[in-house]
Coordinates of C-alpha atoms in Angstrom, one line a residue:
Chain A
M17 CA -3.5 99.9 17.8
A18 CA -3.1 96.3 18.6
N19 CA -0.5 95.3 21.1
E20 CA 2.4 93.0 20.3
A21 CA 1.0 89.8 21.7
V22 CA -2.2 90.2 19.6
K23 CA 0.0 90.7 16.5
Y24 CA 1.8 87.4 17.3
V25 CA -1.5 85.6 17.7
W26 CA -2.7 86.9 14.3
E27 CA 0.6 86.0 12.6
G28 CA 0.8 82.6 14.1
A29 CA 0.8 79.8 11.5
I30 CA 1.4 76.1 11.3
P31 CA 3.2 74.5 8.3
L32 CA 1.0 71.8 7.0
Q33 CA 2.0 68.9 4.7
I34 CA -1.3 67.7 3.2
H35 CA -1.6 64.3 1.6
L36 CA -4.4 63.2 -0.6
H37 CA -6.2 60.2 0.9
K38 CA -5.3 57.1 -1.2
S39 CA -8.9 56.2 -1.8
D40 CA -9.3 59.5 -3.6
V41 CA -6.3 59.0 -5.8
A42 CA -7.4 58.3 -9.4
S43 CA -4.1 59.2 -11.1
H44 CA -0.8 57.4 -11.4
P45 CA 1.5 58.3 -9.8
A46 CA -0.2 59.6 -6.8
P47 CA 0.3 63.4 -6.4
P48 CA 3.0 64.7 -4.0
P49 CA 1.8 66.2 -0.8
A50 CA 0.9 69.9 -0.8
L51 CA 2.6 72.3 1.6
V52 CA 0.6 75.2 3.0
L53 CA 1.0 77.6 5.9
A54 CA -2.2 77.5 7.9
P55 CA -3.1 80.5 10.1
R56 CA -3.6 79.5 13.7
I57 CA -6.8 81.5 14.0
G58 CA -8.1 80.2 10.7
Y59 CA -10.2 77.1 9.8
L60 CA -9.2 74.1 7.7
P61 CA -12.0 74.5 5.0
L62 CA -10.7 78.0 4.2
L63 CA -7.5 76.3 2.9
V64 CA -9.4 74.3 0.3
P65 CA -9.1 76.9 -2.5
L66 CA -5.3 76.8 -1.9
I67 CA -5.1 73.0 -1.7
K68 CA -7.5 71.8 -4.4
P69 CA -5.5 73.0 -7.4
Y70 CA -2.7 70.6 -6.3
F71 CA -5.0 67.6 -6.4
K72 CA -7.8 68.3 -8.8
D73 CA -6.2 66.3 -11.7
S74 CA -5.9 63.3 -9.4
L75 CA -9.5 63.2 -8.2
P76 CA -12.1 60.6 -9.3
P77 CA -15.2 62.1 -10.9
G78 CA -18.0 63.1 -8.5
E79 CA -19.0 65.7 -6.1
D80 CA -16.7 67.0 -3.4
S81 CA -17.4 66.6 0.3
I82 CA -14.1 67.8 1.8
W83 CA -12.7 66.9 5.2
F84 CA -9.4 66.4 6.9
D85 CA -7.9 63.8 9.2
Y86 CA -4.8 63.5 11.3
K87 CA -3.5 59.9 11.5
G88 CA -7.0 58.7 10.7
F89 CA -8.6 60.9 13.3
P90 CA -11.3 63.2 11.6
L91 CA -10.7 66.9 12.3
K92 CA -13.6 69.1 13.3
W93 CA -13.6 72.0 10.9
Y94 CA -15.2 74.4 13.3
I95 CA -12.3 74.3 15.8
P96 CA -9.6 76.8 14.8
T97 CA -6.6 75.1 13.2
G98 CA -4.2 76.3 15.9
V99 CA -6.4 74.8 18.6
L100 CA -6.5 71.5 16.8
F101 CA -2.8 71.5 16.6
D102 CA -2.3 72.3 20.3
L103 CA -4.9 69.7 21.3
L104 CA -3.8 66.8 19.1
C105 CA -0.1 67.2 18.9
A106 CA 1.2 67.1 22.5
E107 CA 4.7 67.1 21.0
P108 CA 4.4 69.6 18.1
E109 CA 4.9 68.0 14.7
R110 CA 6.3 70.3 12.0
P111 CA 5.2 70.1 9.3
W112 CA 2.0 68.8 10.5
N113 CA 1.0 65.9 8.3
L114 CA -2.7 65.9 7.5
T115 CA -4.8 64.0 5.0
I116 CA -7.4 65.6 2.9
H117 CA -10.5 63.6 1.7
F118 CA -12.7 64.8 -1.2
R119 CA -15.2 61.9 -0.7
G120 CA -16.9 59.9 2.0
Y121 CA -17.7 62.6 4.5
P122 CA -18.1 61.1 8.0
S123 CA -21.4 62.8 8.8
N124 CA -22.0 60.8 11.9
I125 CA -19.0 62.5 13.5
L126 CA -18.5 65.8 11.7
I127 CA -21.0 68.6 11.2
P128 CA -21.6 69.1 7.4
C129 CA -19.6 71.8 5.9
E130 CA -20.7 73.9 3.0
G131 CA -17.4 75.6 2.5
E132 CA -16.7 79.2 3.5
D133 CA -20.4 79.9 4.2
S134 CA -20.5 77.3 7.0
V135 CA -17.3 78.6 8.5
K136 CA -18.4 82.2 8.4
W137 CA -21.7 81.5 10.1
N138 CA -20.0 79.3 12.7
F139 CA -17.9 82.4 13.4
V140 CA -20.8 84.8 13.5
N141 CA -22.9 82.5 15.8
S142 CA -19.9 82.1 18.1
L143 CA -19.4 85.9 18.1
K144 CA -23.0 86.3 19.0
E145 CA -22.7 83.8 21.8
A146 CA -19.5 85.6 23.1
A147 CA -21.3 89.0 23.0
Y148 CA -24.2 87.5 25.0
I149 CA -21.8 86.2 27.6
I150 CA -19.8 89.4 27.8
N151 CA -22.5 92.1 27.4
G152 CA -25.6 90.2 28.4
N153 CA -27.1 90.5 24.9
C154 CA -26.1 90.2 21.3
K155 CA -27.5 93.5 20.1
N156 CA -24.3 94.9 18.9
V157 CA -23.6 91.9 16.7
M158 CA -27.1 91.9 15.4
N159 CA -27.1 95.6 14.7
M160 CA -23.8 95.6 12.9
S161 CA -24.4 96.4 9.2
Q162 CA -24.2 93.6 6.7
S163 CA -21.2 95.2 5.1
D164 CA -19.4 95.7 8.4
Q165 CA -20.2 92.1 9.3
E166 CA -18.9 90.9 6.0
D167 CA -15.7 93.0 6.3
L168 CA -15.1 91.8 9.8
W169 CA -15.3 88.2 8.6
T170 CA -13.0 89.0 5.6
S171 CA -10.5 90.5 8.0
V172 CA -10.5 87.2 10.0
M173 CA -10.3 85.1 6.9
N174 CA -7.4 87.1 5.5
G175 CA -5.6 87.6 8.8
D176 CA -5.9 91.3 8.4
L177 CA -5.4 92.6 11.9
D178 CA -5.6 96.3 10.9
A179 CA -9.0 95.9 9.4
Y180 CA -10.1 93.8 12.3
T181 CA -8.8 96.4 14.8
R182 CA -10.8 99.1 13.0
L183 CA -14.0 97.1 12.9
S184 CA -14.2 95.2 16.1
P185 CA -14.7 98.2 18.4
K186 CA -18.2 98.5 16.7
L187 CA -19.1 95.4 18.6
K188 CA -18.6 97.3 21.9
M189 CA -17.5 94.2 23.7
G190 CA -16.9 94.9 27.4
T191 CA -13.2 94.6 28.3
I192 CA -11.4 93.7 31.4
E193 CA -8.5 95.6 32.7
D194 CA -5.1 93.9 33.0
E195 CA -4.7 93.2 36.6
F196 CA -1.2 94.5 36.9
S197 CA -2.2 97.8 35.3
R198 CA -5.4 98.5 37.2
K199 CA -3.9 100.6 40.0
T200 CA -2.6 103.1 37.5
S201 CA -5.2 103.3 34.8
L202 CA -8.2 104.8 36.5
S203 CA -9.0 106.6 33.3
S204 CA -9.5 103.4 31.5
P205 CA -11.6 104.2 28.5
Q206 CA -13.9 101.1 28.4
P207 CA -15.1 99.7 31.6
L208 CA -16.9 96.4 31.4
Q209 CA -20.4 96.9 30.3
G210 CA -23.6 95.1 31.1
V211 CA -22.5 92.5 33.5
P212 CA -20.4 94.0 36.2
E213 CA -22.0 92.9 39.4
T214 CA -20.8 94.4 42.7
D215 CA -21.6 92.8 45.9
V216 CA -22.9 94.6 48.9
A217 CA -19.5 95.7 50.1
G218 CA -18.4 96.7 46.7
Q219 CA -15.3 94.5 46.9
V220 CA -15.9 91.6 44.6
K221 CA -16.7 92.2 40.9
T222 CA -17.5 89.5 38.4
A223 CA -17.4 89.4 34.7
R224 CA -18.1 86.6 32.4
I225 CA -15.4 85.4 29.9
P226 CA -16.3 83.2 26.9
V227 CA -14.2 80.1 27.1
R228 CA -14.0 77.0 25.1
L229 CA -12.1 74.4 27.0
Y230 CA -10.9 71.1 25.4
V231 CA -9.8 68.5 27.9
R232 CA -7.9 65.6 26.6
S233 CA -7.5 62.9 29.3
I234 CA -4.9 60.2 29.4
S235 CA -5.2 57.3 31.7
K236 CA -1.5 56.5 32.0
D237 CA 0.9 58.9 33.5
F238 CA 3.8 60.1 31.3
E239 CA 7.1 61.9 31.7
N240 CA 7.7 63.4 28.3
L241 CA 5.3 64.8 25.8
E242 CA 6.5 62.4 23.1
D243 CA 5.2 59.6 25.3
V244 CA 1.7 60.9 25.1
P245 CA -0.3 58.2 23.1
E246 CA -2.0 59.0 19.9
I247 CA -5.6 59.9 20.0
D248 CA -8.2 57.5 18.8
T249 CA -11.6 59.1 19.2
W250 CA -13.2 62.4 20.0
D251 CA -14.6 60.7 23.0
D252 CA -11.2 61.0 24.6
I253 CA -11.7 64.8 24.6
S254 CA -14.2 66.6 26.8
Y255 CA -15.4 69.9 25.5
L256 CA -16.7 72.5 27.8
N257 CA -18.3 75.6 26.3
R258 CA -18.9 77.5 29.5
P259 CA -18.1 81.0 30.6
V260 CA -15.6 81.7 33.3
E261 CA -16.9 83.9 36.1
F262 CA -14.0 86.3 36.5
L263 CA -13.8 87.1 40.1
R264 CA -12.1 90.3 41.1
E265 CA -11.3 90.7 44.7
E266 CA -9.3 93.4 46.3
G267 CA -5.7 92.3 46.9
K268 CA -6.1 89.0 45.0
C269 CA -5.1 88.1 41.5
F270 CA -7.4 85.9 39.5
T271 CA -5.1 83.5 37.7
L272 CA -5.4 81.1 34.8
R273 CA -5.4 78.3 37.4
D274 CA -8.4 79.9 39.1
A275 CA -10.2 80.0 35.8
I276 CA -9.5 76.4 34.8
E277 CA -10.3 75.1 38.2
S278 CA -13.6 76.9 38.2
L279 CA -14.5 74.8 35.1
L280 CA -12.8 71.6 36.3
P281 CA -13.5 71.5 40.0
E282 CA -12.4 67.9 40.1
F283 CA -8.8 69.1 39.5
T284 CA -8.9 71.7 42.2
G285 CA -6.3 72.0 44.8
E286 CA -2.6 71.5 45.2
K287 CA -2.4 68.4 43.1
A288 CA -1.4 70.1 39.9
Q289 CA 1.1 72.2 41.8
T290 CA 4.7 71.2 41.5
S291 CA 6.2 73.4 44.2
G292 CA 3.9 72.2 47.0
E293 CA 5.8 73.1 50.2
E294 CA 3.2 71.8 52.6
R295 CA 2.5 68.7 50.7
S296 CA 2.0 65.7 53.0
M297 CA 2.0 62.0 52.2
D298 CA -1.8 61.9 52.2
E299 CA -2.0 64.6 49.5
S300 CA 0.2 62.7 47.0
E301 CA -2.0 59.7 47.5
E302 CA -5.0 61.9 46.9
A303 CA -3.3 63.2 43.7
Q304 CA -3.3 59.7 42.3
E305 CA -7.0 59.4 42.8
S306 CA -8.0 62.8 41.6
G307 CA -6.1 63.4 38.4
E308 CA -3.7 66.0 37.4
I309 CA -3.4 68.9 35.0
K310 CA -0.3 68.1 32.9
L311 CA -0.3 70.7 30.3
V312 CA -2.2 73.9 29.4
R313 CA -1.8 75.4 26.0
I314 CA -3.3 78.6 24.5
Q315 CA -2.3 79.8 21.1
G316 CA 0.6 77.4 21.0
I317 CA 2.0 78.7 24.3
E318 CA 2.6 76.4 27.2
M319 CA 1.0 78.4 30.0
K320 CA 2.1 78.8 33.5
L321 CA -1.0 78.5 35.7
E322 CA 0.0 81.5 37.8
I323 CA -0.4 84.0 35.0
P324 CA -3.1 86.6 35.6
F325 CA -6.2 85.5 33.7
S326 CA -6.8 89.1 32.6
W327 CA -3.6 89.1 30.6
V328 CA -4.5 85.8 29.0
V329 CA -8.0 87.1 28.0
N330 CA -6.7 90.4 26.7
N331 CA -3.9 89.0 24.6
L332 CA -4.7 85.5 23.5
V333 CA -8.3 85.6 22.7
H334 CA -9.6 84.5 19.3
P335 CA -11.2 87.0 16.9
E336 CA -14.7 85.7 17.9
F337 CA -13.9 86.8 21.5
Y338 CA -13.6 83.2 22.7
L339 CA -10.6 82.0 24.6
H340 CA -9.7 78.5 23.4
I341 CA -7.8 76.5 26.1
S342 CA -6.3 73.0 25.4
V343 CA -5.7 71.0 28.5
L344 CA -4.0 67.7 28.9
V345 CA -4.9 65.8 32.0
K346 CA -4.1 62.6 33.6
A347 CA -7.5 61.1 34.3
P348 CA -8.5 60.5 37.9
Q349 CA -8.2 56.8 38.9
R350 CA -11.4 55.4 40.1
Chain B
M23 CA -17.7 76.0 44.4
E24 CA -21.0 77.6 43.8
S25 CA -23.0 74.8 45.4
G26 CA -24.3 77.2 48.0
R27 CA -26.1 79.4 45.5
E28 CA -29.8 79.6 46.1
V29 CA -32.4 78.8 43.5
S30 CA -34.1 82.1 44.2
D31 CA -32.0 83.9 41.6
F32 CA -34.8 83.3 39.3
S33 CA -37.2 85.6 41.1
S34 CA -35.8 88.5 39.2
G35 CA -37.9 87.3 36.3
D36 CA -35.3 88.3 33.8
G37 CA -36.0 85.2 31.6
R38 CA -32.7 83.5 32.6
L39 CA -32.0 80.4 34.6
T40 CA -29.1 79.2 36.7
V41 CA -28.0 75.7 36.2
E42 CA -29.5 74.7 39.5
D43 CA -32.8 76.3 38.5
F44 CA -32.7 74.4 35.3
S45 CA -32.6 71.0 37.1
V46 CA -35.5 72.1 39.3
A47 CA -37.4 73.3 36.2
A48 CA -36.6 70.1 34.4
R49 CA -38.0 67.9 37.1
G50 CA -41.1 70.1 37.3
F51 CA -41.6 69.8 33.6
S52 CA -41.2 66.1 33.3
D53 CA -43.5 65.5 36.3
N54 CA -46.1 67.8 34.8
W55 CA -45.7 66.1 31.4
K56 CA -46.2 62.7 32.9
T57 CA -49.4 63.8 34.6
H58 CA -51.0 65.5 31.5
N59 CA -49.5 63.6 28.6
Q60 CA -50.0 60.0 29.6
S61 CA -50.3 58.8 26.0
F62 CA -46.7 60.0 25.4
P63 CA -43.5 58.6 26.6
P64 CA -42.0 60.6 29.5
W65 CA -39.1 62.9 29.5
S66 CA -36.3 61.5 31.4
W67 CA -33.5 63.2 33.2
V68 CA -30.0 62.2 32.1
P69 CA -27.5 63.1 34.8
L70 CA -24.1 64.1 33.7
I71 CA -22.3 61.7 36.0
S72 CA -22.1 59.3 33.1
R73 CA -20.0 61.7 31.1
T74 CA -16.5 60.4 31.0
P75 CA -13.8 61.1 31.8
L76 CA -14.7 64.2 33.7
V77 CA -16.9 63.6 36.7
S78 CA -18.7 66.7 37.6
K79 CA -19.1 67.5 41.2
K80 CA -22.3 69.4 40.4
Q81 CA -24.4 66.3 40.6
E82 CA -27.5 68.1 39.7
E83 CA -26.2 68.8 36.2
G84 CA -27.9 66.9 33.3
Y85 CA -30.4 67.2 30.5
L86 CA -33.9 66.1 29.6
S87 CA -34.4 63.5 27.0
L88 CA -37.4 62.3 25.0
E89 CA -36.3 59.6 22.5
K90 CA -37.7 57.5 19.7
I91 CA -40.7 59.6 18.9
I92 CA -42.2 58.5 15.6
I93 CA -43.1 61.2 13.1
L94 CA -44.9 59.9 10.0
S95 CA -44.2 62.2 7.1
S96 CA -47.4 63.4 5.6
L97 CA -48.1 65.2 2.4
E98 CA -50.7 67.3 4.2
E99 CA -48.0 69.6 5.4
K100 CA -48.8 71.7 2.3
N101 CA -52.2 72.4 3.8
P102 CA -51.9 75.6 5.8
E103 CA -54.4 74.4 8.5
E104 CA -52.3 71.4 9.1
D105 CA -49.2 72.8 10.8
S106 CA -49.1 70.4 13.7
L107 CA -47.6 67.0 12.9
N108 CA -48.8 63.6 12.9
V109 CA -46.9 62.7 16.0
E110 CA -47.2 59.2 17.4
T111 CA -45.6 57.4 20.2
D112 CA -43.7 54.2 19.8
C113 CA -46.6 52.1 20.9
S114 CA -49.9 50.4 19.9
E115 CA -51.5 53.2 17.9
K116 CA -48.6 53.0 15.6
E117 CA -50.0 50.7 13.0
E118 CA -53.3 52.5 12.7
S119 CA -51.4 55.7 11.9
I120 CA -49.2 54.1 9.4
D121 CA -52.3 52.9 7.6
D122 CA -53.6 56.5 7.5
T123 CA -50.4 57.7 6.1
I124 CA -50.1 55.0 3.5
L125 CA -53.4 56.2 2.1
V126 CA -52.0 59.7 1.7
Q127 CA -48.5 58.8 0.7
P128 CA -48.0 55.3 -0.5
L129 CA -44.4 55.9 -1.7
D130 CA -42.8 57.1 1.5
N131 CA -44.2 55.1 4.3
E132 CA -41.0 54.8 6.3
A133 CA -41.3 56.0 9.9
H134 CA -38.9 58.8 11.0
Y135 CA -37.7 58.6 14.6
Y136 CA -36.8 61.7 16.5
D137 CA -34.8 62.2 19.7
F138 CA -35.3 65.5 21.6
H139 CA -32.9 66.8 24.3
I140 CA -33.4 69.9 26.4
V141 CA -29.9 71.1 27.4
Y142 CA -28.9 74.0 29.5
S143 CA -26.8 76.7 27.8
A144 CA -24.4 78.2 30.3
S145 CA -23.7 81.0 27.8
Y146 CA -27.3 82.1 27.3
R147 CA -28.5 80.8 30.7
V148 CA -31.6 79.4 29.0
P149 CA -32.7 75.9 27.9
V150 CA -31.8 74.9 24.3
L151 CA -33.6 72.3 22.3
Y152 CA -31.4 69.8 20.4
F153 CA -32.9 67.1 18.2
R154 CA -32.0 64.5 15.6
G155 CA -34.0 62.3 13.2
Y156 CA -33.2 58.9 11.9
C157 CA -34.9 56.0 10.0
S158 CA -35.8 52.8 11.6
G159 CA -32.4 51.4 10.4
G160 CA -30.6 54.2 12.4
K161 CA -29.5 56.2 9.4
P162 CA -29.5 59.9 10.3
L163 CA -31.9 62.2 8.4
S164 CA -30.6 65.2 6.7
L165 CA -32.1 68.6 7.2
D166 CA -33.8 68.4 3.8
V167 CA -35.6 65.3 4.9
I168 CA -36.4 66.7 8.3
K169 CA -37.9 69.8 6.7
K170 CA -40.6 67.6 5.3
D171 CA -41.5 66.6 8.8
L172 CA -41.5 70.2 10.2
P173 CA -44.6 72.4 10.4
S174 CA -44.8 74.7 7.4
C175 CA -44.2 77.9 9.4
S176 CA -40.9 76.5 10.7
V177 CA -39.9 75.6 7.1
S178 CA -40.5 79.1 5.9
L179 CA -38.5 80.5 8.8
L180 CA -35.8 78.1 8.0
M181 CA -35.6 79.3 4.4
E182 CA -35.3 82.9 5.6
S183 CA -32.7 82.3 8.2
K184 CA -30.7 79.3 7.2
W185 CA -27.9 79.9 9.5
T186 CA -29.5 81.4 12.6
F187 CA -32.7 79.4 13.3
I188 CA -31.9 75.7 13.2
T189 CA -28.4 74.6 12.5
Q190 CA -26.4 71.4 12.9
E191 CA -24.1 71.7 15.8
E192 CA -22.2 69.5 18.2
H193 CA -24.3 68.1 21.0
P194 CA -22.7 69.6 24.1
Y195 CA -22.5 66.3 25.9
L196 CA -22.6 63.6 23.2
N197 CA -19.9 65.0 20.9
R198 CA -22.0 64.3 17.8
P199 CA -23.8 66.4 15.3
W200 CA -27.3 67.3 16.3
F201 CA -29.7 69.9 15.2
K202 CA -30.0 72.9 17.5
L203 CA -32.6 75.6 17.8
H204 CA -30.8 78.8 18.3
P205 CA -31.3 80.3 21.7
C206 CA -30.2 83.9 21.4
G207 CA -33.8 85.3 21.5
T208 CA -35.1 83.0 24.2
E209 CA -34.5 85.3 27.1
E210 CA -36.5 88.0 25.4
W211 CA -39.6 86.1 24.8
I212 CA -39.5 84.2 28.1
K213 CA -39.4 87.6 29.8
L214 CA -42.5 88.6 27.9
L215 CA -44.2 85.3 28.8
S216 CA -43.3 85.7 32.5
Q217 CA -44.4 89.3 32.5
S218 CA -47.8 88.4 31.2
S219 CA -48.1 85.7 33.7
S220 CA -46.9 88.0 36.5
S221 CA -49.3 90.8 35.6
A222 CA -51.6 89.3 38.1
G223 CA -48.9 90.1 40.7
C224 CA -47.3 86.7 40.9
Q225 CA -44.0 85.5 39.3
M226 CA -43.9 82.5 37.1
P227 CA -42.6 79.7 39.4
V228 CA -39.4 78.1 38.3
E229 CA -41.2 74.8 38.0
L230 CA -43.3 76.2 35.2
Y231 CA -40.4 77.8 33.3
L232 CA -39.8 74.9 31.0
V233 CA -43.5 74.4 30.4
S234 CA -43.8 77.9 29.1
W235 CA -40.6 77.6 27.2
F236 CA -41.7 74.3 25.6
S237 CA -45.1 75.6 24.7
V238 CA -43.3 77.9 22.3
V239 CA -40.2 75.9 21.3
G240 CA -42.1 72.6 20.9
Q241 CA -44.2 74.0 18.2
V242 CA -41.2 74.6 16.0
V243 CA -40.7 70.9 15.8
G244 CA -44.4 70.1 15.9
L245 CA -44.7 69.0 19.5
R246 CA -47.6 70.6 21.3
I247 CA -48.3 70.4 25.0
P248 CA -51.8 70.1 26.5
L249 CA -53.1 73.4 27.8
E250 CA -53.6 72.0 31.3
M251 CA -49.9 71.9 31.7
L252 CA -49.8 75.6 31.8
N253 CA -52.2 75.9 34.7

């Protein structure tokens, strides 16, 4: 049985209004935009079978090489749709206006996409990587039968949480306990496998959590999200695919802030804190130099940094066992 | 945060590297390469400090880069004995080799350039080879064209496992599509290599990790290392 938060994650969807790029329009008048509901955990190329019928009569002859852009900014198909939305729309836009192209694939920027097959293998390879991070090997993914692997992928593609919940335990991914429940649940069924490392005193445990962190930095400070400038290039986004070492110490809660700061040490400290009781003049000057985390979004939720990381991992993870975190920062002044 | 961690983690010989070990191994490899491979351009260390806008405090982070290597496509790849490539450096021998190739293949005499990067994977804790190919005009080569430059054994492996051997992925630091050699089995065979070298009772030193690794991985793309490098 999946818990409620996971259900919300799987049901999450973004209304898209998709326009056909004008250079692909071979009909008069140009076709009206298509409206589709895009699952957050899905990928844009999977929507093509839904979208293409709207536009097929308007297309010029030739072979398709389909890609999407947002305000001229080419969208990476291998990033889940919800993550793209969280990352690129600081102030959520609904419906989200995207443009579809059937020609002129920008292969210098985007990895080629051969439709569903590419998306599926991108998923499977990510799943393998996540398994390696969590369990220290990818045997359980490799040993999964072809048909189970196919069914697992179909469940993701169709947003079928019940099927996914039935199949994913076969991957035997190590789990972490929710921090607030750990005192009471000594009989927890699945302790973390493979990686738990205990130090000499037996106090500190670590586990590795697969995280994809997307950091969009903005040089100018801003007050409101609608003042965040539009994005021009992927070079404005730093992408970190790096596991978080989940540190478990007796009497301490490992928070989302701890996780993000472990990946972005340059943003460590009180700078991002708003409450700062002991903040001195020096520190606010320092904050100017060192940059500031302005916004953290996971699955469309604006996160408080004090939330236990274990809760985030257990509830907001994507089906390939990666946690995708979008961060908006004010870049350090140098 | 973890700057205090010792390089000695590697002594466990489990086939994995820490990021700090990687930078030690990378320098060992590029020095070794320079000594034994003088006809070839050197591998250079690209520190990540240049990566904007995030400035990593871990100054030792970076990757190894060998760029503008010319591979002249040759029809002889069909010959099973010829599975190493006609690899030339971007220097004086160039013309001579072009002449050779022209004799074999008069229609396609355009040189293909290759860039190779050895990047640390924090997920797998092993090095990963990324590469890309392009023509003299800078136009990127597709995998179908690259296949013709690869040794025949790599090509057959590529046919069998289209999605799990070499795929196009985003370069972790350059944000652009590069080809990547999948690393998920690396730890296993490195373990084997280090066990055979440690059977005499000594561990493979971290400086030699990348040499051993590249002696296997380099062959996939037709780059061989001189045997002396392994001593």
